PDB file of C-alpha atoms and ligand atoms in Angstrom:
ATOM      1  CA  MET A  18     -13.220  19.013   7.140  1.00 56.00           C
ATOM      2  CA  THR A  19     -16.021  19.047   9.715  1.00 54.00           C
ATOM      3  CA  GLU A  20     -15.225  18.364  13.383  1.00 55.00           C
ATOM      4  CA  ASP A  21     -17.667  15.434  13.481  1.00 49.00           C
ATOM      5  CA  TYR A  22     -15.925  13.676  10.598  1.00 50.00           C
ATOM      6  CA  ARG A  23     -12.497  14.264  12.112  1.00 52.00           C
ATOM      7  CA  ARG A  24     -13.616  12.716  15.404  1.00 46.00           C
ATOM      8  CA  GLU A  25     -15.642   9.744  14.297  1.00 45.00           C
ATOM      9  CA  GLY A  26     -16.192   9.763  10.545  1.00 48.00           C
ATOM     10  CA  PRO A  27     -19.623  10.145   8.951  1.00 45.00           C
ATOM     11  CA  ARG A  28     -22.380   9.838  11.549  1.00 44.00           C
ATOM     12  CA  ARG A  29     -25.588   9.191   9.614  1.00 43.00           C
ATOM     13  CA  VAL A  30     -25.281   5.485  10.228  1.00 41.00           C
ATOM     14  CA  GLY A  31     -27.437   3.133   8.199  1.00 49.00           C
ATOM     15  CA  GLN A  32     -28.790   5.610   5.657  1.00 67.00           C
ATOM     16  CA  VAL A  33     -28.432   5.826   1.910  1.00 85.00           C
ATOM     17  CA  LYS A  34     -27.993   9.466   1.136  1.00 90.00           C
ATOM     18  CA  GLU A  35     -28.440  10.957  -2.318  1.00 92.00           C
ATOM     19  CA  VAL A  36     -25.911  13.624  -3.206  1.00 93.00           C
ATOM     20  CA  THR A  37     -25.647  15.654  -6.373  1.00 92.00           C
ATOM     21  CA  SER A  38     -23.966  18.825  -5.143  1.00 93.00           C
ATOM     22  CA  LEU A  39     -20.209  19.276  -5.107  1.00 94.00           C
ATOM     23  CA  ALA A  40     -20.730  21.659  -2.204  1.00 94.00           C
ATOM     24  CA  ASN A  41     -22.104  18.889   0.026  1.00 94.00           C
ATOM     25  CA  PRO A  42     -19.967  18.798   3.206  1.00 95.00           C
ATOM     26  CA  ILE A  43     -19.541  15.003   3.109  1.00 95.00           C
ATOM     27  CA  VAL A  44     -18.290  15.243  -0.478  1.00 95.00           C
ATOM     28  CA  LYS A  45     -15.888  17.968   0.614  1.00 96.00           C
ATOM     29  CA  ASP A  46     -14.632  15.743   3.456  1.00 96.00           C
ATOM     30  CA  ILE A  47     -14.043  12.875   1.058  1.00 97.00           C
ATOM     31  CA  LYS A  48     -12.249  15.138  -1.421  1.00 96.00           C
ATOM     32  CA  ALA A  49     -10.026  16.336   1.410  1.00 97.00           C
ATOM     33  CA  LEU A  50      -8.615  12.790   1.565  1.00 97.00           C
ATOM     34  CA  SER A  51      -6.388  13.701  -1.366  1.00 96.00           C
ATOM     35  CA  ASP A  52      -4.383  15.523   1.297  1.00 97.00           C
ATOM     36  CA  LYS A  53      -1.956  13.352   3.294  1.00 97.00           C
ATOM     37  CA  LYS A  54      -2.546  15.351   6.482  1.00 97.00           C
ATOM     38  CA  THR A  55      -6.299  14.686   6.301  1.00 98.00           C
ATOM     39  CA  ARG A  56      -5.722  10.978   5.659  1.00 98.00           C
ATOM     40  CA  GLU A  57      -3.522  10.817   8.728  1.00 97.00           C
ATOM     41  CA  GLU A  58      -5.870  12.820  10.948  1.00 98.00           C
ATOM     42  CA  THR A  59      -8.926  10.772   9.987  1.00 98.00           C
ATOM     43  CA  GLY A  60      -7.031   7.479   9.643  1.00 98.00           C
ATOM     44  CA  THR A  61      -8.886   6.823   6.396  1.00 98.00           C
ATOM     45  CA  PHE A  62      -8.194   6.518   2.681  1.00 98.00           C
ATOM     46  CA  MET A  63     -10.050   6.001  -0.571  1.00 98.00           C
ATOM     47  CA  ALA A  64     -10.088   2.927  -2.820  1.00 98.00           C
ATOM     48  CA  GLU A  65     -11.835   2.812  -6.204  1.00 97.00           C
ATOM     49  CA  GLY A  66     -13.670  -0.043  -7.868  1.00 97.00           C
ATOM     50  CA  LEU A  67     -16.328  -2.563  -6.922  1.00 97.00           C
ATOM     51  CA  LYS A  68     -13.957  -5.544  -6.921  1.00 96.00           C
ATOM     52  CA  LEU A  69     -11.547  -3.772  -4.586  1.00 97.00           C
ATOM     53  CA  VAL A  70     -14.311  -2.841  -2.192  1.00 98.00           C
ATOM     54  CA  ILE A  71     -15.657  -6.412  -2.169  1.00 97.00           C
ATOM     55  CA  ASP A  72     -12.147  -7.833  -1.573  1.00 97.00           C
ATOM     56  CA  ALA A  73     -11.453  -5.336   1.205  1.00 98.00           C
ATOM     57  CA  LEU A  74     -14.689  -6.157   3.006  1.00 97.00           C
ATOM     58  CA  GLU A  75     -13.992  -9.878   2.680  1.00 97.00           C
ATOM     59  CA  LEU A  76     -10.548  -9.349   4.199  1.00 97.00           C
ATOM     60  CA  GLY A  77     -12.127  -7.562   7.168  1.00 97.00           C
ATOM     61  CA  TRP A  78     -11.181  -3.958   6.390  1.00 98.00           C
ATOM     62  CA  LYS A  79     -13.455  -1.442   8.048  1.00 98.00           C
ATOM     63  CA  ILE A  80     -15.430   0.693   5.623  1.00 98.00           C
ATOM     64  CA  ARG A  81     -16.552   4.153   6.745  1.00 97.00           C
ATOM     65  CA  THR A  82     -18.326   5.291   3.585  1.00 97.00           C
ATOM     66  CA  LEU A  83     -19.423   3.646   0.361  1.00 98.00           C
ATOM     67  CA  VAL A  84     -20.018   5.927  -2.613  1.00 98.00           C
ATOM     68  CA  TYR A  85     -21.667   4.664  -5.773  1.00 97.00           C
ATOM     69  CA  ALA A  86     -22.920   6.208  -9.005  1.00 96.00           C
ATOM     70  CA  LYS A  87     -26.663   6.491  -9.549  1.00 95.00           C
ATOM     71  CA  ALA A  88     -26.204   4.290 -12.635  1.00 94.00           C
ATOM     72  CA  ALA A  89     -24.980   1.448 -10.397  1.00 94.00           C
ATOM     73  CA  LYS A  90     -28.117   1.482  -8.282  1.00 92.00           C
ATOM     74  CA  GLY A  91     -29.904  -1.857  -8.182  1.00 92.00           C
ATOM     75  CA  LYS A  92     -26.916  -3.905  -9.362  1.00 96.00           C
ATOM     76  CA  PRO A  93     -26.869  -6.963  -7.067  1.00 96.00           C
ATOM     77  CA  LEU A  94     -23.175  -6.716  -6.074  1.00 97.00           C
ATOM     78  CA  VAL A  95     -23.480  -2.987  -5.377  1.00 97.00           C
ATOM     79  CA  GLU A  96     -26.584  -3.605  -3.274  1.00 95.00           C
ATOM     80  CA  GLN A  97     -24.658  -6.298  -1.361  1.00 96.00           C
ATOM     81  CA  VAL A  98     -21.724  -4.041  -0.522  1.00 97.00           C
ATOM     82  CA  ALA A  99     -24.134  -1.255   0.386  1.00 96.00           C
ATOM     83  CA  ALA A 100     -25.937  -3.585   2.795  1.00 95.00           C
ATOM     84  CA  LYS A 101     -22.614  -4.709   4.277  1.00 96.00           C
ATOM     85  CA  THR A 102     -21.523  -1.100   4.721  1.00 96.00           C
ATOM     86  CA  VAL A 103     -24.735  -0.251   6.549  1.00 95.00           C
ATOM     87  CA  ALA A 104     -24.442  -3.412   8.675  1.00 94.00           C
ATOM     88  CA  ASN A 105     -20.929  -2.310   9.657  1.00 92.00           C
ATOM     89  CA  GLY A 106     -22.206   1.089  10.735  1.00 93.00           C
ATOM     90  CA  GLY A 107     -20.987   2.947   7.643  1.00 95.00           C
ATOM     91  CA  LEU A 108     -22.612   5.531   5.440  1.00 96.00           C
ATOM     92  CA  VAL A 109     -23.770   4.913   1.877  1.00 97.00           C
ATOM     93  CA  LEU A 110     -23.856   7.743  -0.654  1.00 97.00           C
ATOM     94  CA  GLU A 111     -25.591   7.554  -4.012  1.00 97.00           C
ATOM     95  CA  VAL A 112     -24.071  10.295  -6.142  1.00 97.00           C
ATOM     96  CA  SER A 113     -24.122  11.801  -9.608  1.00 95.00           C
ATOM     97  CA  GLU A 114     -21.299  10.998 -12.010  1.00 93.00           C
ATOM     98  CA  LYS A 115     -20.164  14.613 -11.673  1.00 94.00           C
ATOM     99  CA  VAL A 116     -19.643  14.097  -7.929  1.00 96.00           C
ATOM    100  CA  LEU A 117     -17.795  10.796  -8.480  1.00 95.00           C
ATOM    101  CA  SER A 118     -15.522  12.437 -11.067  1.00 95.00           C
ATOM    102  CA  SER A 119     -14.762  15.186  -8.635  1.00 95.00           C
ATOM    103  CA  ILE A 120     -14.057  12.805  -5.713  1.00 95.00           C
ATOM    104  CA  THR A 121     -11.737  10.597  -7.779  1.00 94.00           C
ATOM    105  CA  ARG A 122     -10.369  13.404  -9.975  1.00 92.00           C
ATOM    106  CA  ARG A 123     -11.101  11.348 -13.078  1.00 92.00           C
ATOM    107  CA  ASP A 124     -13.190  11.935 -16.197  1.00 92.00           C
ATOM    108  CA  ASN A 125     -14.340   8.324 -16.347  1.00 91.00           C
ATOM    109  CA  PRO A 126     -14.605   7.381 -12.699  1.00 92.00           C
ATOM    110  CA  GLN A 127     -15.209   3.900 -11.310  1.00 93.00           C
ATOM    111  CA  MET A 128     -18.845   3.347 -10.322  1.00 95.00           C
ATOM    112  CA  VAL A 129     -17.960   2.498  -6.729  1.00 97.00           C
ATOM    113  CA  VAL A 130     -15.588   4.044  -4.221  1.00 98.00           C
ATOM    114  CA  GLY A 131     -14.940   3.011  -0.623  1.00 98.00           C
ATOM    115  CA  ILE A 132     -13.493   5.037   2.239  1.00 98.00           C
ATOM    116  CA  PHE A 133     -11.649   2.640   4.543  1.00 98.00           C
ATOM    117  CA  GLU A 134      -9.800   2.889   7.831  1.00 98.00           C
ATOM    118  CA  SER A 135      -6.074   2.662   7.184  1.00 98.00           C
ATOM    119  CA  ARG A 136      -4.087  -0.078   8.838  1.00 98.00           C
ATOM    120  CA  TRP A 137      -0.435  -0.370   9.828  1.00 98.00           C
ATOM    121  CA  THR A 138       1.344  -3.403  11.271  1.00 98.00           C
ATOM    122  CA  ARG A 139       3.865  -2.700  14.023  1.00 98.00           C
ATOM    123  CA  LEU A 140       7.465  -3.672  13.295  1.00 98.00           C
ATOM    124  CA  SER A 141       7.737  -5.189  16.789  1.00 97.00           C
ATOM    125  CA  ASP A 142       4.905  -7.580  15.875  1.00 97.00           C
ATOM    126  CA  ILE A 143       6.861  -8.941  12.916  1.00 98.00           C
ATOM    127  CA  ARG A 144       8.658 -12.154  13.864  1.00 97.00           C
ATOM    128  CA  PRO A 145       9.886 -13.572  10.577  1.00 98.00           C
ATOM    129  CA  GLU A 146       9.680 -17.306  10.023  1.00 98.00           C
ATOM    130  CA  ASN A 147      11.412 -19.495   7.504  1.00 97.00           C
ATOM    131  CA  GLY A 148       9.725 -19.256   4.105  1.00 98.00           C
ATOM    132  CA  GLN A 149       8.752 -15.639   4.690  1.00 98.00           C
ATOM    133  CA  THR A 150      10.089 -12.754   2.618  1.00 98.00           C
ATOM    134  CA  PHE A 151       9.794  -9.057   3.419  1.00 98.00           C
ATOM    135  CA  VAL A 152      10.619  -6.057   1.265  1.00 99.00           C
ATOM    136  CA  ALA A 153      12.199  -3.053   2.998  1.00 98.00           C
ATOM    137  CA  LEU A 154      12.193   0.210   1.050  1.00 98.00           C
ATOM    138  CA  ASP A 155      14.546   3.042   1.896  1.00 98.00           C
ATOM    139  CA  ARG A 156      12.800   6.433   1.407  1.00 98.00           C
ATOM    140  CA  VAL A 157      10.678   5.351  -1.570  1.00 98.00           C
ATOM    141  CA  ARG A 158       9.418   8.553  -3.175  1.00 98.00           C
ATOM    142  CA  ASP A 159       7.345   7.634  -6.199  1.00 98.00           C
ATOM    143  CA  PRO A 160       3.693   6.657  -5.457  1.00 98.00           C
ATOM    144  CA  GLY A 161       3.497   4.547  -8.623  1.00 98.00           C
ATOM    145  CA  ASN A 162       6.647   2.631  -7.675  1.00 98.00           C
ATOM    146  CA  LEU A 163       5.327   1.958  -4.180  1.00 98.00           C
ATOM    147  CA  GLY A 164       1.956   0.766  -5.485  1.00 98.00           C
ATOM    148  CA  THR A 165       3.615  -1.500  -8.044  1.00 98.00           C
ATOM    149  CA  ILE A 166       5.916  -2.924  -5.348  1.00 99.00           C
ATOM    150  CA  ILE A 167       2.981  -3.653  -3.009  1.00 99.00           C
ATOM    151  CA  ARG A 168       1.165  -5.407  -5.865  1.00 98.00           C
ATOM    152  CA  THR A 169       4.276  -7.401  -6.775  1.00 99.00           C
ATOM    153  CA  ALA A 170       5.003  -8.301  -3.141  1.00 99.00           C
ATOM    154  CA  ASP A 171       1.464  -9.639  -2.854  1.00 98.00           C
ATOM    155  CA  ALA A 172       1.778 -11.619  -6.102  1.00 98.00           C
ATOM    156  CA  ALA A 173       5.112 -13.118  -5.069  1.00 98.00           C
ATOM    157  CA  GLY A 174       3.717 -14.147  -1.675  1.00 98.00           C
ATOM    158  CA  ALA A 175       5.792 -11.744   0.420  1.00 98.00           C
ATOM    159  CA  SER A 176       4.700 -11.223   4.016  1.00 98.00           C
ATOM    160  CA  GLY A 177       4.956  -7.458   4.183  1.00 98.00           C
ATOM    161  CA  VAL A 178       6.476  -4.216   2.962  1.00 99.00           C
ATOM    162  CA  ILE A 179       8.529  -2.203   5.444  1.00 98.00           C
ATOM    163  CA  LEU A 180       8.787   1.527   4.734  1.00 98.00           C
ATOM    164  CA  VAL A 181      12.073   2.787   6.141  1.00 98.00           C
ATOM    165  CA  GLY A 182      12.539   6.517   6.746  1.00 98.00           C
ATOM    166  CA  GLU A 183      10.481   9.246   5.054  1.00 98.00           C
ATOM    167  CA  CYS A 184       8.498   7.398   2.371  1.00 98.00           C
ATOM    168  CA  THR A 185       5.609   8.330   0.106  1.00 98.00           C
ATOM    169  CA  ASP A 186       2.224   7.533   1.671  1.00 98.00           C
ATOM    170  CA  PRO A 187       0.917   4.066   0.700  1.00 98.00           C
ATOM    171  CA  PHE A 188      -2.640   5.310   1.258  1.00 98.00           C
ATOM    172  CA  SER A 189      -2.492   8.076  -1.368  1.00 98.00           C
ATOM    173  CA  LEU A 190      -4.977   7.622  -4.220  1.00 97.00           C
ATOM    174  CA  GLU A 191      -2.195   7.136  -6.750  1.00 97.00           C
ATOM    175  CA  THR A 192      -0.475   4.400  -4.735  1.00 98.00           C
ATOM    176  CA  VAL A 193      -3.721   2.621  -3.870  1.00 98.00           C
ATOM    177  CA  ARG A 194      -4.641   2.662  -7.578  1.00 97.00           C
ATOM    178  CA  ALA A 195      -1.289   1.156  -8.551  1.00 98.00           C
ATOM    179  CA  THR A 196      -1.649  -1.661  -5.986  1.00 98.00           C
ATOM    180  CA  MET A 197      -4.762  -2.903  -7.852  1.00 98.00           C
ATOM    181  CA  GLY A 198      -6.208  -4.142  -4.556  1.00 98.00           C
ATOM    182  CA  SER A 199      -3.040  -5.625  -3.069  1.00 98.00           C
ATOM    183  CA  ILE A 200      -2.988  -2.790  -0.502  1.00 98.00           C
ATOM    184  CA  PHE A 201      -5.652  -4.840   1.319  1.00 98.00           C
ATOM    185  CA  ALA A 202      -3.640  -8.065   1.267  1.00 98.00           C
ATOM    186  CA  THR A 203      -0.134  -6.862   2.134  1.00 98.00           C
ATOM    187  CA  PRO A 204       0.869  -5.914   5.677  1.00 98.00           C
ATOM    188  CA  LEU A 205       2.470  -2.461   5.708  1.00 98.00           C
ATOM    189  CA  ILE A 206       4.994  -1.477   8.341  1.00 98.00           C
ATOM    190  CA  ARG A 207       6.742   1.858   8.868  1.00 98.00           C
ATOM    191  CA  ALA A 208      10.003   2.380  10.725  1.00 98.00           C
ATOM    192  CA  SER A 209      12.782   4.884  11.179  1.00 98.00           C
ATOM    193  CA  VAL A 210      16.254   3.768  10.062  1.00 98.00           C
ATOM    194  CA  ASP A 211      17.241   3.152  13.703  1.00 98.00           C
ATOM    195  CA  GLU A 212      14.095   1.149  14.449  1.00 98.00           C
ATOM    196  CA  PHE A 213      14.658  -0.959  11.351  1.00 98.00           C
ATOM    197  CA  LEU A 214      18.336  -1.565  12.134  1.00 97.00           C
ATOM    198  CA  SER A 215      17.690  -2.589  15.724  1.00 96.00           C
ATOM    199  CA  TRP A 216      14.757  -4.827  14.708  1.00 98.00           C
ATOM    200  CA  GLN A 217      16.735  -6.628  12.046  1.00 95.00           C
ATOM    201  CA  LYS A 218      19.621  -7.362  14.469  1.00 94.00           C
ATOM    202  CA  HIS A 219      17.316  -9.680  16.397  1.00 95.00           C
ATOM    203  CA  ALA A 220      14.927 -10.761  13.653  1.00 97.00           C
ATOM    204  CA  GLY A 221      17.060 -13.722  12.544  1.00 97.00           C
ATOM    205  CA  THR A 222      16.755 -12.850   8.867  1.00 97.00           C
ATOM    206  CA  GLU A 223      19.056 -12.823   5.883  1.00 97.00           C
ATOM    207  CA  LEU A 224      19.161  -9.125   5.032  1.00 98.00           C
ATOM    208  CA  VAL A 225      19.881  -8.960   1.307  1.00 98.00           C
ATOM    209  CA  ALA A 226      20.541  -5.391   0.215  1.00 98.00           C
ATOM    210  CA  THR A 227      20.575  -4.447  -3.453  1.00 98.00           C
ATOM    211  CA  HIS A 228      23.220  -2.041  -4.633  1.00 97.00           C
ATOM    212  CA  LEU A 229      24.703  -1.056  -7.963  1.00 96.00           C
ATOM    213  CA  ALA A 230      28.117  -1.593  -6.343  1.00 94.00           C
ATOM    214  CA  GLY A 231      27.135  -5.006  -4.961  1.00 92.00           C
ATOM    215  CA  ALA A 232      29.841  -7.625  -5.462  1.00 92.00           C
ATOM    216  CA  VAL A 233      27.528 -10.634  -5.326  1.00 97.00           C
ATOM    217  CA  ASP A 234      25.300 -11.840  -8.191  1.00 98.00           C
ATOM    218  CA  TYR A 235      21.751 -11.953  -6.764  1.00 98.00           C
ATOM    219  CA  ARG A 236      21.246 -15.412  -8.335  1.00 98.00           C
ATOM    220  CA  THR A 237      23.986 -16.995  -6.238  1.00 98.00           C
ATOM    221  CA  VAL A 238      22.428 -16.364  -2.817  1.00 98.00           C
ATOM    222  CA  ASP A 239      20.669 -19.190  -0.964  1.00 97.00           C
ATOM    223  CA  TYR A 240      17.327 -17.651  -0.023  1.00 98.00           C
ATOM    224  CA  SER A 241      15.988 -20.815   1.595  1.00 98.00           C
ATOM    225  CA  LYS A 242      17.959 -21.029   4.841  1.00 96.00           C
ATOM    226  CA  LYS A 243      16.395 -18.157   6.752  1.00 97.00           C
ATOM    227  CA  PRO A 244      13.536 -15.711   6.385  1.00 98.00           C
ATOM    228  CA  VAL A 245      14.647 -13.006   3.951  1.00 98.00           C
ATOM    229  CA  VAL A 246      14.435  -9.225   3.989  1.00 98.00           C
ATOM    230  CA  ILE A 247      15.176  -7.643   0.610  1.00 98.00           C
ATOM    231  CA  LEU A 248      16.383  -4.090   1.094  1.00 98.00           C
ATOM    232  CA  MET A 249      15.954  -1.639  -1.785  1.00 98.00           C
ATOM    233  CA  GLY A 250      17.467   1.842  -2.137  1.00 98.00           C
ATOM    234  CA  ASN A 251      15.917   5.213  -2.862  1.00 98.00           C
ATOM    235  CA  GLU A 252      15.134   6.011  -6.514  1.00 98.00           C
ATOM    236  CA  GLN A 253      17.614   8.885  -6.792  1.00 98.00           C
ATOM    237  CA  SER A 254      20.400   8.201  -4.341  1.00 98.00           C
ATOM    238  CA  GLY A 255      20.332   4.429  -3.781  1.00 98.00           C
ATOM    239  CA  LEU A 256      21.032   2.902  -0.366  1.00 98.00           C
ATOM    240  CA  PRO A 257      22.905   5.020   2.179  1.00 97.00           C
ATOM    241  CA  GLU A 258      26.009   3.508   3.730  1.00 96.00           C
ATOM    242  CA  ASN A 259      24.549   2.754   7.168  1.00 96.00           C
ATOM    243  CA  LEU A 260      21.801   0.605   5.622  1.00 97.00           C
ATOM    244  CA  ALA A 261      24.100  -1.039   3.063  1.00 97.00           C
ATOM    245  CA  LYS A 262      26.552  -1.929   5.849  1.00 96.00           C
ATOM    246  CA  SER A 263      23.874  -3.635   7.912  1.00 95.00           C
ATOM    247  CA  ALA A 264      23.189  -6.188   5.161  1.00 97.00           C
ATOM    248  CA  THR A 265      24.375  -9.766   5.329  1.00 94.00           C
ATOM    249  CA  ARG A 266      24.628  -9.693   1.506  1.00 96.00           C
ATOM    250  CA  LEU A 267      25.096  -6.789  -0.898  1.00 97.00           C
ATOM    251  CA  VAL A 268      23.858  -8.032  -4.243  1.00 98.00           C
ATOM    252  CA  ARG A 269      23.671  -6.725  -7.778  1.00 98.00           C
ATOM    253  CA  ILE A 270      21.429  -7.639 -10.690  1.00 98.00           C
ATOM    254  CA  PRO A 271      23.827  -7.903 -13.650  1.00 98.00           C
ATOM    255  CA  GLN A 272      22.976  -5.506 -16.475  1.00 97.00           C
ATOM    256  CA  GLN A 273      23.986  -4.870 -20.069  1.00 97.00           C
ATOM    257  CA  GLY A 274      23.252  -1.902 -22.292  1.00 97.00           C
ATOM    258  CA  LEU A 275      23.209   1.803 -21.639  1.00 97.00           C
ATOM    259  CA  ALA A 276      20.940   1.973 -18.596  1.00 97.00           C
ATOM    260  CA  ASP A 277      22.708   2.855 -15.335  1.00 96.00           C
ATOM    261  CA  SER A 278      20.182   1.024 -13.215  1.00 98.00           C
ATOM    262  CA  LEU A 279      16.792  -0.640 -13.220  1.00 98.00           C
ATOM    263  CA  ASN A 280      13.654   1.127 -12.095  1.00 98.00           C
ATOM    264  CA  LEU A 281      13.135   0.488  -8.356  1.00 98.00           C
ATOM    265  CA  ALA A 282       9.879  -1.451  -8.790  1.00 98.00           C
ATOM    266  CA  VAL A 283      11.368  -3.572 -11.575  1.00 98.00           C
ATOM    267  CA  ALA A 284      14.487  -4.355  -9.509  1.00 98.00           C
ATOM    268  CA  THR A 285      12.264  -5.275  -6.533  1.00 99.00           C
ATOM    269  CA  ALA A 286      10.233  -7.628  -8.737  1.00 99.00           C
ATOM    270  CA  VAL A 287      13.370  -9.328 -10.063  1.00 98.00           C
ATOM    271  CA  MET A 288      14.627  -9.804  -6.487  1.00 98.00           C
ATOM    272  CA  LEU A 289      11.333 -11.026  -5.074  1.00 98.00           C
ATOM    273  CA  PHE A 290      10.757 -13.671  -7.708  1.00 98.00           C
ATOM    274  CA  GLU A 291      14.328 -14.940  -7.364  1.00 98.00           C
ATOM    275  CA  ALA A 292      14.183 -15.005  -3.552  1.00 98.00           C
ATOM    276  CA  ARG A 293      10.899 -16.913  -3.654  1.00 98.00           C
ATOM    277  CA  ARG A 294      11.630 -19.053  -6.720  1.00 98.00           C
ATOM    278  CA  HIS A 295      11.865 -22.237  -4.617  1.00 98.00           C
ATOM    279  CA  LEU A 296       8.490 -21.489  -3.011  1.00 98.00           C
ATOM    280  CA  LEU A 297       6.418 -20.482  -6.041  1.00 98.00           C
ATOM    281  CA  LYS A 298       4.551 -23.125  -7.985  1.00 95.00           C
ATOM    282  CA  ILE A 299       2.330 -22.897 -11.065  1.00 94.00           C
TER     283      ILE A 299
HETATM  284  N1  SAM B 312      21.316   6.379  -8.745  1.00 65.19           N
HETATM  285  C1  SAM B 312      20.918   5.324  -7.871  1.00 65.19           C
HETATM  286  C2  SAM B 312      22.116   4.598  -7.303  1.00 65.19           C
HETATM  287  O1  SAM B 312      23.221   5.008  -7.599  1.00 65.19           O
HETATM  288  O2  SAM B 312      21.964   3.632  -6.537  1.00 65.19           O
HETATM  289  C3  SAM B 312      20.002   4.405  -8.633  1.00 65.19           C
HETATM  290  C4  SAM B 312      18.944   3.901  -7.780  1.00 65.19           C
HETATM  291  S1  SAM B 312      17.943   2.673  -8.540  1.00 65.19           S
HETATM  292  C5  SAM B 312      16.933   3.584  -9.608  1.00 65.19           C
HETATM  293  C6  SAM B 312      16.880   2.312  -7.188  1.00 65.19           C
HETATM  294  C7  SAM B 312      17.222   1.063  -6.461  1.00 65.19           C
HETATM  295  O3  SAM B 312      16.903  -0.072  -7.265  1.00 65.19           O
HETATM  296  C8  SAM B 312      18.671   0.862  -6.068  1.00 65.19           C
HETATM  297  O4  SAM B 312      19.006   1.542  -4.882  1.00 65.19           O
HETATM  298  C9  SAM B 312      18.718  -0.639  -5.868  1.00 65.19           C
HETATM  299  O5  SAM B 312      18.147  -0.988  -4.634  1.00 65.19           O
HETATM  300  C10 SAM B 312      17.815  -1.122  -6.981  1.00 65.19           C
HETATM  301  N2  SAM B 312      18.510  -1.458  -8.231  1.00 65.19           N
HETATM  302  C11 SAM B 312      18.282  -0.944  -9.457  1.00 65.19           C
HETATM  303  N3  SAM B 312      19.062  -1.551 -10.367  1.00 65.19           N
HETATM  304  C12 SAM B 312      19.800  -2.466  -9.698  1.00 65.19           C
HETATM  305  C13 SAM B 312      20.788  -3.440 -10.076  1.00 65.19           C
HETATM  306  N4  SAM B 312      21.185  -3.580 -11.336  1.00 65.19           N
HETATM  307  N5  SAM B 312      21.314  -4.216  -9.117  1.00 65.19           N
HETATM  308  C14 SAM B 312      20.928  -4.096  -7.827  1.00 65.19           C
HETATM  309  N6  SAM B 312      20.011  -3.207  -7.413  1.00 65.19           N
HETATM  310  C15 SAM B 312      19.448  -2.411  -8.327  1.00 65.19           C
END
């Protein structure tokens, strides 16, 4: 990673640069975004696909670099996003398919990739209102689960996903891929267990924790009286006692069959659509 990039991102503002070499320093910088430390230091991440890039720009996300395949040159939508990127002071790279494959680590890469500035919402700025639902995840580890949960939270109309404790990075390529674009539409918040517990004491929410030992059927809770936070446990160990104890309700999704538990993302989806059933219309 070059010092210039670390400080301010790519500097050749307003140019379209042709790149075919994997040894190009900008390509190396972009590839380094597969590393969490680099994403954090640069405050950037990668998203693949023209639709995603268009949606992100429309939602006001700041693009640092747009990369597109030579074969996409001249396509009207690609030209439009390239012009927008330049207008926003970003860099546009036209690259060979070999370079795109290498950047995205895929044999059949998307034609367009965007490097965006990451964005976090502060927990202290979250003041839940009636009709709002948040998902809080305790130490979520699996990038695919997190991406699926962000996508589902977006689809169910949730107002944000709170990452409690040491969680997998929502801006990793795998998670961003699994969100299918919802990463750009869903506020993400991170908090330690203590920060989360002290926030929720004053947030005026119904904190509904899910637990395999929950005594309450999740379908019997009234989710309409207050804003709701749905608290989900870690994939391996479930919710620790201090978090479970803080809940106003400890609920279970009844199961039959051999399975001990549901997959975390599936359980979150079941909870979200029940908690928002009265608010969702066809
Ligand atoms: N071995 C873990 C345990 O004992 O809790 C299983 C964790 S499960 C894979 C991940 C999370 O999904 C749980 O902590 C809980 O939040 C949620 N979950 C999965 N199945 C559930 C169910 N039937 N009822 C309530 N929550 C469930």
